[in-house]
Amino acid sequence: VPSGKGFAYSRKFQCTTANASLSAGSVFADQTKLEGQMLQHLKKGTSSAEKLTLSFWVKSNKTGTIIAEFEDIDNARTIGHQVTIDTADTWEKKTWTLDGDTTGALDNDNGASLNLNFVIVAGTDFTSGTLNQDTWVSRVNANRWVGCDNYADSTSNYINITGVQLEVGDTATP
């Protein structure tokens, strides 16, 4: 974990079998499912939809790009963001502020309504289009994870993620 930040653990993804030639449908992502009843304060689907700020720490031996994505399960919508790992073997704090989505309210139940995906491997079924960077759109698989590098191309590769924080508003707090 990054020193002095108060984290005891991180999640580590380590490649144990290299796959330099991904199949078209390949995908590896860390997914967190959020219940709709816990998200009603976001006012999604209204003209008052709240901005969100996602912050997290990431470290990898490989520089490149992963994708952070929110996937609205109830309305088949997504918003993605390319996250660049700039320096190998160094903890980096990443922050992404996204506009509230004025289309499609989330169900007010205990079902998964919004997924947070950190995508570290994606085949051409998901990368052959154009990433709708920082814009809520109807889900089109070919456009979802464009620009994602292949972190499964060597058994030396790893990615650590910790300190994931999602907040209402446009500021990441410590």
XYZ file of C-alpha atoms in Angstrom:
174
model
C 0.000 0.000 0.000
C 1.144 3.598 -0.411
C 3.136 4.660 2.639
C 1.497 6.954 5.166
C -1.979 6.946 3.569
C -3.693 4.762 6.178
C -4.356 1.697 4.049
C -3.579 -1.770 5.393
C -4.229 -3.768 2.217
C -4.553 -3.501 -1.529
C -6.111 -5.786 -4.086
C -3.472 -7.376 -6.293
C -4.053 -8.807 -9.744
C -1.073 -10.819 -10.960
C -0.764 -12.490 -14.328
C 0.040 -16.177 -13.849
C -0.473 -17.292 -17.461
C 0.632 -14.910 -20.203
C -1.785 -14.208 -23.041
C -0.223 -11.877 -25.601
C -2.863 -12.663 -28.255
C -6.244 -12.001 -26.694
C -9.365 -13.536 -28.142
C -11.991 -11.021 -29.265
C -14.213 -11.676 -26.249
C -11.470 -11.585 -23.612
C -12.044 -9.419 -20.582
C -10.678 -9.196 -17.072
C -12.126 -6.588 -14.776
C -12.535 -5.925 -11.089
C -16.240 -5.226 -10.582
C -18.085 -3.721 -7.635
C -21.883 -3.888 -7.717
C -23.868 -1.114 -6.029
C -27.514 -1.480 -5.018
C -30.009 0.987 -6.482
C -31.626 1.692 -3.110
C -28.290 2.982 -1.835
C -27.898 5.402 -4.774
C -31.194 7.290 -4.851
C -29.486 10.435 -3.503
C -27.607 10.677 -6.816
C -30.892 11.717 -8.488
C -29.845 9.848 -11.633
C -32.279 10.328 -14.470
C -33.298 13.831 -13.389
C -32.110 17.319 -14.344
C -30.613 17.506 -10.825
C -28.364 14.436 -11.241
C -25.311 14.711 -8.982
C -21.679 14.721 -10.092
C -19.506 11.923 -8.739
C -15.813 11.811 -7.961
C -13.935 8.521 -7.967
C -10.463 8.391 -6.459
C -8.115 5.458 -5.905
C -4.471 4.471 -5.738
C -2.917 2.201 -8.373
C 0.494 0.605 -8.834
C 1.778 -1.649 -11.615
C 5.072 -2.853 -12.986
C 3.804 -1.851 -16.448
C 2.992 1.649 -17.623
C -0.046 2.000 -19.811
C -3.800 2.416 -19.663
C -6.607 0.724 -17.789
C -10.267 1.728 -17.972
C -12.468 2.857 -15.111
C -16.131 2.502 -16.013
C -19.510 2.989 -14.429
C -22.161 0.734 -15.904
C -25.829 1.561 -15.299
C -27.382 -1.911 -15.288
C -30.975 -0.658 -15.069
C -30.758 1.504 -18.210
C -27.934 -0.118 -20.265
C -25.737 2.992 -20.075
C -22.013 3.449 -19.457
C -19.404 6.100 -18.879
C -15.715 5.279 -19.211
C -12.415 6.934 -18.434
C -8.894 6.023 -19.533
C -6.590 5.865 -16.507
C -2.912 6.164 -17.339
C -0.330 4.431 -15.186
C 2.559 6.825 -15.726
C 5.414 5.310 -13.702
C 6.173 1.635 -13.159
C 6.333 0.276 -9.606
C 5.085 3.531 -8.080
C 1.835 4.231 -6.235
C -0.166 6.888 -8.077
C -3.390 8.517 -6.915
C -5.978 8.844 -9.667
C -9.086 11.021 -9.571
C -12.011 11.158 -11.995
C -14.978 13.510 -11.730
C -17.964 12.621 -13.874
C -21.174 14.452 -14.582
C -24.437 13.135 -13.250
C -26.505 11.218 -15.790
C -29.823 12.906 -16.552
C -31.089 9.831 -18.446
C -32.608 6.786 -16.772
C -33.357 6.564 -13.054
C -31.888 3.724 -11.014
C -34.272 1.143 -9.562
C -35.019 1.714 -5.873
C -34.366 -1.870 -4.767
C -31.570 -4.107 -3.490
C -30.587 -5.283 -6.972
C -27.330 -4.253 -8.643
C -28.046 -0.968 -10.419
C -24.574 0.503 -10.924
C -21.316 -1.364 -11.436
C -17.865 0.130 -11.005
C -15.475 -1.713 -13.322
C -11.675 -1.483 -13.403
C -10.792 -3.127 -16.720
C -7.231 -4.396 -17.208
C -7.668 -6.750 -20.180
C -10.124 -6.379 -23.066
C -10.363 -8.032 -26.487
C -11.544 -6.441 -29.723
C -15.224 -7.141 -28.992
C -14.878 -4.307 -26.457
C -12.132 -2.155 -28.011
C -12.881 -1.900 -31.736
C -14.979 1.284 -31.554
C -14.513 4.704 -29.977
C -14.391 5.201 -26.220
C -16.988 7.664 -25.052
C -14.514 9.208 -22.636
C -16.282 10.906 -19.712
C -19.717 10.892 -21.389
C -22.769 8.853 -20.395
C -24.045 6.894 -23.424
C -26.146 3.865 -24.287
C -24.024 0.745 -23.824
C -22.274 -0.417 -27.013
C -19.778 -3.171 -26.240
C -17.329 -2.190 -29.017
C -16.952 1.278 -27.445
C -16.631 0.301 -23.800
C -12.931 -0.226 -23.115
C -11.076 1.277 -26.075
C -7.469 2.062 -25.205
C -7.119 -0.597 -22.519
C -3.655 -2.109 -22.627
C -3.126 -5.842 -22.234
C -1.905 -6.450 -18.692
C -2.032 -10.207 -19.313
C 0.782 -10.235 -21.866
C 3.499 -11.258 -19.369
C 3.683 -13.272 -16.157
C 5.724 -10.384 -14.730
C 2.668 -8.104 -14.787
C 0.705 -7.072 -11.743
C -1.684 -4.289 -10.755
C -2.477 -3.207 -7.195
C -5.498 -1.024 -6.363
C -6.381 0.435 -2.966
C -8.202 3.326 -1.354
C -11.148 3.289 -3.758
C -13.476 6.125 -2.793
C -16.674 7.301 -4.492
C -18.109 10.652 -3.430
C -20.959 12.897 -4.471
C -19.631 16.171 -5.857
C -16.570 17.326 -7.747
C -13.937 17.035 -4.998
C -11.963 14.039 -3.778
C -11.465 14.244 -0.040
C -8.474 12.656 1.712
